[in-house]
PDB file of C-alpha atoms in Angstrom:
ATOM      1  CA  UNK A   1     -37.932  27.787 -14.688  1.00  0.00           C
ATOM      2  CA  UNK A   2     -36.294  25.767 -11.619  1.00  0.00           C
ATOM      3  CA  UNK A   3     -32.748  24.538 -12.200  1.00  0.00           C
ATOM      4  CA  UNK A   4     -31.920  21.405 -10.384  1.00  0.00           C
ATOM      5  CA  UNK A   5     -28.147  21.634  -9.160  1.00  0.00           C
ATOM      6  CA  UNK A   6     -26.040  18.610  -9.147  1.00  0.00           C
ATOM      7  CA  UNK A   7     -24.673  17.327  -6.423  1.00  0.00           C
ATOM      8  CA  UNK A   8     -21.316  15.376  -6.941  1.00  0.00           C
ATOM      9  CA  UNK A   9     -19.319  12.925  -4.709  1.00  0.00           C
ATOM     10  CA  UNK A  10     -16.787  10.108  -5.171  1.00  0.00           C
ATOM     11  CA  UNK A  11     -17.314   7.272  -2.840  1.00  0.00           C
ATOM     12  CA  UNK A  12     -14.533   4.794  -1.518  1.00  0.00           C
ATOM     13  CA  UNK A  13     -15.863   0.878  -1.590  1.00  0.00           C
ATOM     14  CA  UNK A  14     -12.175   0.137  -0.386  1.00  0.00           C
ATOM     15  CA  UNK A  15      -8.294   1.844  -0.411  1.00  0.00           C
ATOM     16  CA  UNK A  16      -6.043  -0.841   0.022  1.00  0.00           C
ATOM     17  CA  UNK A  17      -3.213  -2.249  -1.893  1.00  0.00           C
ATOM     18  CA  UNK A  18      -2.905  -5.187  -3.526  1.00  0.00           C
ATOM     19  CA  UNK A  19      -1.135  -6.889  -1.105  1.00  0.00           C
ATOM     20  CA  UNK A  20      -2.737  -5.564   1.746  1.00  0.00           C
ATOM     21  CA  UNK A  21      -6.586  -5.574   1.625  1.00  0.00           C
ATOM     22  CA  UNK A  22      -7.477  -4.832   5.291  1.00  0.00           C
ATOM     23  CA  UNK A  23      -8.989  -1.527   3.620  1.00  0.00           C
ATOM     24  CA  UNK A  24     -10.482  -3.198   0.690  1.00  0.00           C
ATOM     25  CA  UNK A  25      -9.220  -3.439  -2.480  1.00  0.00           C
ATOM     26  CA  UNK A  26      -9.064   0.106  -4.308  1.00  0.00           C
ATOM     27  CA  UNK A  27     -12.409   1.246  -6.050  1.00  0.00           C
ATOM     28  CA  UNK A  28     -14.582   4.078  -5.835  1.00  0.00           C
ATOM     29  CA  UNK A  29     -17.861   5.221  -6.945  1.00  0.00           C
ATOM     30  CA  UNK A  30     -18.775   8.584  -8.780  1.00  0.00           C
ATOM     31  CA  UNK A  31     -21.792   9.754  -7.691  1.00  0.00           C
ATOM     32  CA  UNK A  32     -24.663  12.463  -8.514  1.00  0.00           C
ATOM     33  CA  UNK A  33     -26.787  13.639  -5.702  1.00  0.00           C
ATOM     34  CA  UNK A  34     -25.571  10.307  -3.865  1.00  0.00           C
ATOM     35  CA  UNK A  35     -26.993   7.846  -6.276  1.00  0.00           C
ATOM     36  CA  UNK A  36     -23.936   5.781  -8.126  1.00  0.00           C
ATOM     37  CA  UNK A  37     -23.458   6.646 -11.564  1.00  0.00           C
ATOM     38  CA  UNK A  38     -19.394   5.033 -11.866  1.00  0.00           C
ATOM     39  CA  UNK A  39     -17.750   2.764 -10.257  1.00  0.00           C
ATOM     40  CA  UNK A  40     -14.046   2.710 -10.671  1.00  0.00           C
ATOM     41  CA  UNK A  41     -12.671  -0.421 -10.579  1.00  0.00           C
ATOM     42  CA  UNK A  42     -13.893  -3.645  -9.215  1.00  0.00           C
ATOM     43  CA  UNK A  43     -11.588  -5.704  -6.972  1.00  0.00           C
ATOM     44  CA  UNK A  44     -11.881  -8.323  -4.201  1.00  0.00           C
ATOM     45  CA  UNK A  45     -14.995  -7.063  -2.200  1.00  0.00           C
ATOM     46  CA  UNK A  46     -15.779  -3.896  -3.857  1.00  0.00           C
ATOM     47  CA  UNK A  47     -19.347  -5.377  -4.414  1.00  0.00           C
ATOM     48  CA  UNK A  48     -20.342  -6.307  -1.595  1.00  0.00           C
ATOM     49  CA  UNK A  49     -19.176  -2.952  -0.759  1.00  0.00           C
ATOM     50  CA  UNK A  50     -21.031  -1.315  -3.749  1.00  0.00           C
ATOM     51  CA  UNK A  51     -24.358  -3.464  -2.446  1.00  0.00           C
ATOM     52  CA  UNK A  52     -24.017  -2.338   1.120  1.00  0.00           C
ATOM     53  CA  UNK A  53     -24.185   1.554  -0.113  1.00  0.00           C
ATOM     54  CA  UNK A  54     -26.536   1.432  -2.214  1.00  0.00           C
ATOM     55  CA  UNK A  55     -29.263  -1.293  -0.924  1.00  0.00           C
ATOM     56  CA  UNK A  56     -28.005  -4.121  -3.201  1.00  0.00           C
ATOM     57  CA  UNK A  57     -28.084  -2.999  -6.541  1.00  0.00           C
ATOM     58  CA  UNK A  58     -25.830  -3.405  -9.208  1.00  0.00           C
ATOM     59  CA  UNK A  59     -23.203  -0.928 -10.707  1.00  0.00           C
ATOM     60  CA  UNK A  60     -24.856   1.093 -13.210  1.00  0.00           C
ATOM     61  CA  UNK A  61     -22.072   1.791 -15.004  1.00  0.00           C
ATOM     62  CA  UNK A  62     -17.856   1.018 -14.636  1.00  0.00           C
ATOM     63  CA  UNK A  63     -14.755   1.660 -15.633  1.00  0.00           C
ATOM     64  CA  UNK A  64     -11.329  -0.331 -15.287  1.00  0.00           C
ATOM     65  CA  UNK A  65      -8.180   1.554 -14.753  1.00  0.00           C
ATOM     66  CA  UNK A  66      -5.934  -1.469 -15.432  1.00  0.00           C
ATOM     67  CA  UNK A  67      -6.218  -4.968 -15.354  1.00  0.00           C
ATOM     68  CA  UNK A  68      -4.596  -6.468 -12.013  1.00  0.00           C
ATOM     69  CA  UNK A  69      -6.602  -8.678 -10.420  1.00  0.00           C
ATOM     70  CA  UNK A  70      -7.319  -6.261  -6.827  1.00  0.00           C
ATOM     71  CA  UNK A  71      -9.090  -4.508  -9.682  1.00  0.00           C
ATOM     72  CA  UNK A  72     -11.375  -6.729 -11.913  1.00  0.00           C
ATOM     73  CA  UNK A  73     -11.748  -9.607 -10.146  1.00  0.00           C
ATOM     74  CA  UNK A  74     -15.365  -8.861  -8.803  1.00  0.00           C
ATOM     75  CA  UNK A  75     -16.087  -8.699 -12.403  1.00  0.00           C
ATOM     76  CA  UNK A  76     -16.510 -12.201 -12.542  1.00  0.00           C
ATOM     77  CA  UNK A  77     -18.854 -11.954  -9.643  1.00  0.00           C
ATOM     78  CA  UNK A  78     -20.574  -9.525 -11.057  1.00  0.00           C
ATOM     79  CA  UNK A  79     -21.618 -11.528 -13.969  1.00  0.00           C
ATOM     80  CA  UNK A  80     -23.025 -14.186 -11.867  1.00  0.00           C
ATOM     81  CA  UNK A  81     -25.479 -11.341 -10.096  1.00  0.00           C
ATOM     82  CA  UNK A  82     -26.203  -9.450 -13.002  1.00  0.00           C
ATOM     83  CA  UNK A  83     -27.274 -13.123 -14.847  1.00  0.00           C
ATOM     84  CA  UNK A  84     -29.507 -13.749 -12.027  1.00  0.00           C
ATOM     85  CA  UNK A  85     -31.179 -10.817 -11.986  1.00  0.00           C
ATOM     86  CA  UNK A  86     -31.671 -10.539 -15.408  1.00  0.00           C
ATOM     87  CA  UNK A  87     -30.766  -7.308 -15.734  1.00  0.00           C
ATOM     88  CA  UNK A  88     -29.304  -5.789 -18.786  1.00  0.00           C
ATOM     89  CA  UNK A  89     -25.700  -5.563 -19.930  1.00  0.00           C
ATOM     90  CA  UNK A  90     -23.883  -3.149 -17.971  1.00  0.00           C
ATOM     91  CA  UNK A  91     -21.619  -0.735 -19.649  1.00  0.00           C
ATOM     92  CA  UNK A  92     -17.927  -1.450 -19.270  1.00  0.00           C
ATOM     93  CA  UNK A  93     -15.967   1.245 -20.359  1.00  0.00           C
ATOM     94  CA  UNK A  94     -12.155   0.133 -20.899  1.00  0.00           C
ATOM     95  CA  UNK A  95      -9.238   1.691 -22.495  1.00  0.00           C
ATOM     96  CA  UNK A  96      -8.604   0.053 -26.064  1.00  0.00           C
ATOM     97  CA  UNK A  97      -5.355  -1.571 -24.970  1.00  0.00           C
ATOM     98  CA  UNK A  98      -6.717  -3.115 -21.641  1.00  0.00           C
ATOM     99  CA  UNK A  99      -9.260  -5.140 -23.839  1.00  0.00           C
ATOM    100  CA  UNK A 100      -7.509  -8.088 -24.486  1.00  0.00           C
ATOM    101  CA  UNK A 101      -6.238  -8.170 -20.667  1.00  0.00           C
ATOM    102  CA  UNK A 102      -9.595  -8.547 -19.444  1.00  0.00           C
ATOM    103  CA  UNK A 103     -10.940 -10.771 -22.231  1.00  0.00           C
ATOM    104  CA  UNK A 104      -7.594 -13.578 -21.372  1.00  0.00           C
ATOM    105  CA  UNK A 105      -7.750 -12.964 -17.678  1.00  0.00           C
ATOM    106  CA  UNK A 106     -11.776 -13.401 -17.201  1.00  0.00           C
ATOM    107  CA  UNK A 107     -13.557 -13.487 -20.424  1.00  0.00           C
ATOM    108  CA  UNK A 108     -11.727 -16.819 -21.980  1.00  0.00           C
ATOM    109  CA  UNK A 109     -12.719 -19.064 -18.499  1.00  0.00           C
ATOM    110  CA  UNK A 110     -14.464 -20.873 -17.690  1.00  0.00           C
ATOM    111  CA  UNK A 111     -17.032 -20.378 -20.805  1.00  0.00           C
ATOM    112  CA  UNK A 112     -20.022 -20.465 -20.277  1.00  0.00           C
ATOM    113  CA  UNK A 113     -21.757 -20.273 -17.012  1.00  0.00           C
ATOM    114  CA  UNK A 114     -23.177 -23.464 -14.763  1.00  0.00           C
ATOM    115  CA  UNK A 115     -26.685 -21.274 -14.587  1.00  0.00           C
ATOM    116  CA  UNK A 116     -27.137 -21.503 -18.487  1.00  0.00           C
ATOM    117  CA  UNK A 117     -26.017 -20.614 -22.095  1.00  0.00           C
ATOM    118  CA  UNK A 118     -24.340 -17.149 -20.701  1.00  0.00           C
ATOM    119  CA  UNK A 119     -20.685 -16.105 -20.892  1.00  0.00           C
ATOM    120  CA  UNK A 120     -18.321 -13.039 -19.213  1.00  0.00           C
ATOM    121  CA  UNK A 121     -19.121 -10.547 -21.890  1.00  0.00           C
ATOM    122  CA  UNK A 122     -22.971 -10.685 -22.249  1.00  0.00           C
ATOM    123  CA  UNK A 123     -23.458  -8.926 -18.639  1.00  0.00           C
ATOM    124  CA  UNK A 124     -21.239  -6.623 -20.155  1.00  0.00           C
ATOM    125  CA  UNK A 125     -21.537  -3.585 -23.170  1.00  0.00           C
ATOM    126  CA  UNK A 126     -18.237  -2.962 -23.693  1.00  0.00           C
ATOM    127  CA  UNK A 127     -17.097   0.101 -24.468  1.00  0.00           C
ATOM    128  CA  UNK A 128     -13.598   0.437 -25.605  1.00  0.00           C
ATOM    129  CA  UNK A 129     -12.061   3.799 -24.801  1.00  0.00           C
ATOM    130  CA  UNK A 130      -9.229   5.843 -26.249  1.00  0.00           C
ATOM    131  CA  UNK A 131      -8.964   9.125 -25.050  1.00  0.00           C
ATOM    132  CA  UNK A 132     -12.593  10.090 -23.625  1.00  0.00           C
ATOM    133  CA  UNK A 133     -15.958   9.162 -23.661  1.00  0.00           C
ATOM    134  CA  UNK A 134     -19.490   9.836 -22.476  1.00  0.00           C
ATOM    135  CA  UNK A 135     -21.609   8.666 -19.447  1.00  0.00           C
ATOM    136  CA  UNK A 136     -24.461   9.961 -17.606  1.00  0.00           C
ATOM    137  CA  UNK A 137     -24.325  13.018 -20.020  1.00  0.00           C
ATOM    138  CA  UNK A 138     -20.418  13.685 -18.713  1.00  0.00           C
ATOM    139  CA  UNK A 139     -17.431  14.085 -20.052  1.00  0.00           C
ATOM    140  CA  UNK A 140     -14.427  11.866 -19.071  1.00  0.00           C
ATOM    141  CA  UNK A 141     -11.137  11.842 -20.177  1.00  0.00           C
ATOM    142  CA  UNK A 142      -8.566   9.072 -19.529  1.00  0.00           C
ATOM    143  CA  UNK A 143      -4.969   9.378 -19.593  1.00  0.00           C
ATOM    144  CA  UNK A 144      -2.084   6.773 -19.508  1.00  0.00           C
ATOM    145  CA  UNK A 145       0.088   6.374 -15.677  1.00  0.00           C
ATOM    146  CA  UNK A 146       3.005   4.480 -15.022  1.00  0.00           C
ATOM    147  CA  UNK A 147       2.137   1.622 -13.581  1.00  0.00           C
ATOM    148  CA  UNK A 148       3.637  -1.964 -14.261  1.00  0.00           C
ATOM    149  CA  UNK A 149       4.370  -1.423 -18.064  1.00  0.00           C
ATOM    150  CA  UNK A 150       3.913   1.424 -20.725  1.00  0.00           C
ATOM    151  CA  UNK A 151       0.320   2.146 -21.625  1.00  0.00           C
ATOM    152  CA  UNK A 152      -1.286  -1.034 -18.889  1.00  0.00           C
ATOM    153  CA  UNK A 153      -3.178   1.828 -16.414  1.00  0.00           C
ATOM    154  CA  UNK A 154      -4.672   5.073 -16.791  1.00  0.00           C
ATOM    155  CA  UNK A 155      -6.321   7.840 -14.891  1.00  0.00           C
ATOM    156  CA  UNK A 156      -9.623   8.851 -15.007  1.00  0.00           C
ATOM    157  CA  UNK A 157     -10.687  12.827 -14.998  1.00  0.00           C
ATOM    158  CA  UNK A 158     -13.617  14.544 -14.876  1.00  0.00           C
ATOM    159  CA  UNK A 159     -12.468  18.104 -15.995  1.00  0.00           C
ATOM    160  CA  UNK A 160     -13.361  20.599 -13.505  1.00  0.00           C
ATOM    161  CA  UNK A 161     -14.441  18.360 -10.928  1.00  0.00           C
ATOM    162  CA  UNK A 162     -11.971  15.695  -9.915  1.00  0.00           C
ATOM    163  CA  UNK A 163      -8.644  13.610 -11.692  1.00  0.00           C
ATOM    164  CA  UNK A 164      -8.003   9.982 -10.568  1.00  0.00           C
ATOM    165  CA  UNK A 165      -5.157   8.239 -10.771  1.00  0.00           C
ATOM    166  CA  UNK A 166      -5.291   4.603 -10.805  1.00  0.00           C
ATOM    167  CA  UNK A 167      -1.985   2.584  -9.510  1.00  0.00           C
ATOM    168  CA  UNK A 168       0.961   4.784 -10.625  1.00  0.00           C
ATOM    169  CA  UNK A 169       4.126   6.397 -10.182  1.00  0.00           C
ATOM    170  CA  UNK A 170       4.245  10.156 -10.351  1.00  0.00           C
ATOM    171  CA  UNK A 171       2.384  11.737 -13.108  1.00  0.00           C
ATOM    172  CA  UNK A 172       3.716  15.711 -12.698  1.00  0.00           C
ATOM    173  CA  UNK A 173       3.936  15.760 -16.415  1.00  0.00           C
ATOM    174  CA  UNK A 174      -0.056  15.150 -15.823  1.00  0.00           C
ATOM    175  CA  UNK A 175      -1.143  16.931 -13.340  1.00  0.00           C
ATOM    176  CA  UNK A 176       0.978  19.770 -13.481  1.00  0.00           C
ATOM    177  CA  UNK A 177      -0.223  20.106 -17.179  1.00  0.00           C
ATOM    178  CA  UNK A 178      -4.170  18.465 -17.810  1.00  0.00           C
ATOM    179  CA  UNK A 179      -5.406  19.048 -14.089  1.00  0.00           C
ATOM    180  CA  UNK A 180      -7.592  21.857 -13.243  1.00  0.00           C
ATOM    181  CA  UNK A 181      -7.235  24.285 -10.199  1.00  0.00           C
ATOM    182  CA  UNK A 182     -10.979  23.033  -9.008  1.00  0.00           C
ATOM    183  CA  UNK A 183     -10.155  19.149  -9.082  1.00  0.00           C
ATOM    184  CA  UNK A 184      -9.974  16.833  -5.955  1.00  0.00           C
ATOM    185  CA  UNK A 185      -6.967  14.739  -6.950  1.00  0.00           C
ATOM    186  CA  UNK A 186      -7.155  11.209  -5.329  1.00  0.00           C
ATOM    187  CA  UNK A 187      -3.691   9.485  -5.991  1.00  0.00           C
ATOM    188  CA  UNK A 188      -2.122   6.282  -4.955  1.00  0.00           C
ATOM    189  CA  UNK A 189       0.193   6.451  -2.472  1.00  0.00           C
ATOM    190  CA  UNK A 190       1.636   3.865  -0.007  1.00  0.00           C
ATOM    191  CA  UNK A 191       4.717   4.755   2.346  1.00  0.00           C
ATOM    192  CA  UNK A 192       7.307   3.401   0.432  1.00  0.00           C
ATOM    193  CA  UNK A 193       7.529   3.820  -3.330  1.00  0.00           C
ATOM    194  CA  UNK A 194       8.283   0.771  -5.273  1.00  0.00           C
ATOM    195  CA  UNK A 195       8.391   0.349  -9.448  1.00  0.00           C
ATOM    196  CA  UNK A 196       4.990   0.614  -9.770  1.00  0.00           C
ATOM    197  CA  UNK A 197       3.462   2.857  -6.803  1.00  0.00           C
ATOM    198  CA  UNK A 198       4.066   6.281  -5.394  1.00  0.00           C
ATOM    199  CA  UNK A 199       5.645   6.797  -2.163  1.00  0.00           C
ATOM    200  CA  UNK A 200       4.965   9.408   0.137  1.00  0.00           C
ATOM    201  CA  UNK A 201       8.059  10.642   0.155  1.00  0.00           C
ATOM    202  CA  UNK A 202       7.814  11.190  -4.186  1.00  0.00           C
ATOM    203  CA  UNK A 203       5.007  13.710  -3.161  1.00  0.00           C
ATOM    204  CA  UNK A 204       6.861  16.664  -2.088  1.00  0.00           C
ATOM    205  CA  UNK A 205      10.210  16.152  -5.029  1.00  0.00           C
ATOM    206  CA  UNK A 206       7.461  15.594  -7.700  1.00  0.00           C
ATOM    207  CA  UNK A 207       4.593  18.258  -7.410  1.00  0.00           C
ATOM    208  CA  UNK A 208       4.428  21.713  -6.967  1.00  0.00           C
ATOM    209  CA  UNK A 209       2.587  22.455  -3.251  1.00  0.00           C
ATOM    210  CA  UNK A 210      -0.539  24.283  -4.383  1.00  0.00           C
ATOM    211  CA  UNK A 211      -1.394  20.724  -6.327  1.00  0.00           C
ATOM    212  CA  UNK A 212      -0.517  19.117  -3.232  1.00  0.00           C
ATOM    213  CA  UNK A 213      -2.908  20.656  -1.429  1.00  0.00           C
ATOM    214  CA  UNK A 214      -5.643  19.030  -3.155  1.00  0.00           C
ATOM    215  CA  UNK A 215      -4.252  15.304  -3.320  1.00  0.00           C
ATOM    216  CA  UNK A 216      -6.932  12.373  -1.942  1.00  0.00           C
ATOM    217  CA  UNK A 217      -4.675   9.693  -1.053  1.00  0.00           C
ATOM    218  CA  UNK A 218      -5.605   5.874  -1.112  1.00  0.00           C
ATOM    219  CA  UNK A 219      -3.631   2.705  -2.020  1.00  0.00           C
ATOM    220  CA  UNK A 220      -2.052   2.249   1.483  1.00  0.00           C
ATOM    221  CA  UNK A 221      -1.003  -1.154   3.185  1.00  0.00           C
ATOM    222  CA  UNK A 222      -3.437  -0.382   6.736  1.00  0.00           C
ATOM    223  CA  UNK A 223      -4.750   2.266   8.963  1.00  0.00           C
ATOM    224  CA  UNK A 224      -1.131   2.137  10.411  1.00  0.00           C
ATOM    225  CA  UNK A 225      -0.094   3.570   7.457  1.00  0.00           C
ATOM    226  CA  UNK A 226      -2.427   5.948   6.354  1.00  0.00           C
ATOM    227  CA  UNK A 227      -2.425   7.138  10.332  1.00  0.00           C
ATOM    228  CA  UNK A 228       1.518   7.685   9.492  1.00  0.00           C
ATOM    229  CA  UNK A 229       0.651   9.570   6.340  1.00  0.00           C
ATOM    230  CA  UNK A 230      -1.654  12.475   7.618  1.00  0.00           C
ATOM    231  CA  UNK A 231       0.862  12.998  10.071  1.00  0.00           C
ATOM    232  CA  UNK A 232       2.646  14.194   7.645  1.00  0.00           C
ATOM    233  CA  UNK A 233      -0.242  16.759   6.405  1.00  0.00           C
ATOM    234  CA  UNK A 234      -1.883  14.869   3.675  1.00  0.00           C
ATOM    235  CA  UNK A 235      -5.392  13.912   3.277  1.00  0.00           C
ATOM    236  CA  UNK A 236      -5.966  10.162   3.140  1.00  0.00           C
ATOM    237  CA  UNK A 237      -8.865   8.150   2.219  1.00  0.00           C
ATOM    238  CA  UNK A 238     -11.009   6.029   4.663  1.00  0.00           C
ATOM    239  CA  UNK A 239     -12.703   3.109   3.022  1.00  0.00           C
ATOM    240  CA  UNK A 240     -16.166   3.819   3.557  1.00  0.00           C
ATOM    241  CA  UNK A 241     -16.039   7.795   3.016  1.00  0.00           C
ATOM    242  CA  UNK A 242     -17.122  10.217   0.854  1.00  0.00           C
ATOM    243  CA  UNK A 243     -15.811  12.985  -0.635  1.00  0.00           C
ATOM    244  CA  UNK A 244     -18.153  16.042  -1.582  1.00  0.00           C
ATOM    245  CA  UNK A 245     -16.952  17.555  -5.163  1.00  0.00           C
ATOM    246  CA  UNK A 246     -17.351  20.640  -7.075  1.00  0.00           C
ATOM    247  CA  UNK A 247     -21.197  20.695  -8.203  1.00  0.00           C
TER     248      UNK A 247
END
């Protein structure tokens, strides 16, 4: 019997801020032996991004982290495509609590759509979340960040293989704790901390260095600052790159 290994990598449409979207807005893409299987997130231009990668097809698969606009608003987009291709709902897999954020920010307007009878959710199979769930036969756990307000962002982890922050503030009482030795840890970071991002300077009061040594960082204003931030040894995330995983 041949076993078939699997190769895993996460793949950056964009890394920018919200305020700053020179590198894109922030999204990725989980893949298996380079074919997309989740996209996290989907901001201002992560499609485009997400059809230049992978010949113009549509996300087979997503999940939101929170429900600022850098990081849905593509949605929208997305349901004209999907619509026009006729393709079938996509499954949208969103933490219980972000549910009625997305439904009041882009499921309520404008209705229906111009090309016919079809509204936000109907591209979409929703697939409310609590504390894990299944997709592509995986395993994925969420947990809750601090970001903006009390239980409004979360982190995505695939145990074993990589943990993903989402827009927060420190998390040591997460990563120190839930993240495993083998995981690439991709975290926001900009240069200056504010209420609801992580500075570079929070990395070395907050976590231990071993778990430093395997922080991703993205959520930067430009390539002036993420330039500034490897100087000071960290690895930073290029929009357009991709990150080989644990298989």
């Amino acid at each position: 019997m041949t076993s078939h290994l699997q190769n895993y990598s996460l793949y950056f449409t964009g890394t920018g801020s919200g305020g700053n979207l020179a590198p894109g807005s922030s999204a990725a893409c989980f893949e298996v032996n380079r074919q997309p299987m989740l996209l996290i997130d989907c901001g201002p231009g992560t499609l485009n991004a997400f059809a230049h990668r992978y010949e113009n097809t549509l996300p087979p698969a997503i999940f939101i982290t929170h429900g600022h606009l850098d990081h849905i608003a593509d949605l929208e987009i997305l349901t004209v495509r999907a619509k026009l291709a006729g393709a079938a709902p996509i499954p949208l897999y969103v933490p219980v609590s972000l549910i009625p954020v997305l439904h009041h920010r882009l499921a309520t307007y404008p209705g229906t759509m111009a090309e016919g009878d079809h509204d936000f959710w109907q591209s979409f199979q929703l697939r409310p979340v609590t504390d894990r769930f299944l997709c592509a036969g995986l395993q994925f756990s969420i947990h809750a960040t601090r970001h903006h307000a009390p239980g409004s962002s979360f982190a995505l982890q695939l145990p074993g293989i990589f943990f993903y922050t989402g827009d927060t503030r420190p998390v040591p009482e997460l990563l120190h704790h839930h993240s495993e030795p083998t995981e690439v840890i991709f975290h926001d970071c900009g240069l200056i901390a504010n209420p609801s991002h992580t500075g570079v300077d929070d990395l070395e009061r907050e976590y231990r260095s071993d778990l430093r040594q395997r922080l991703v960082l993205y959520h930067y204003a430009d390539a002036t600052a993420a330039n500034t931030i490897r100087q000071q040894g960290y690895r930073v995330a290029d929009p357009g790159e991709a990150f080989v995983l644990k298989s």
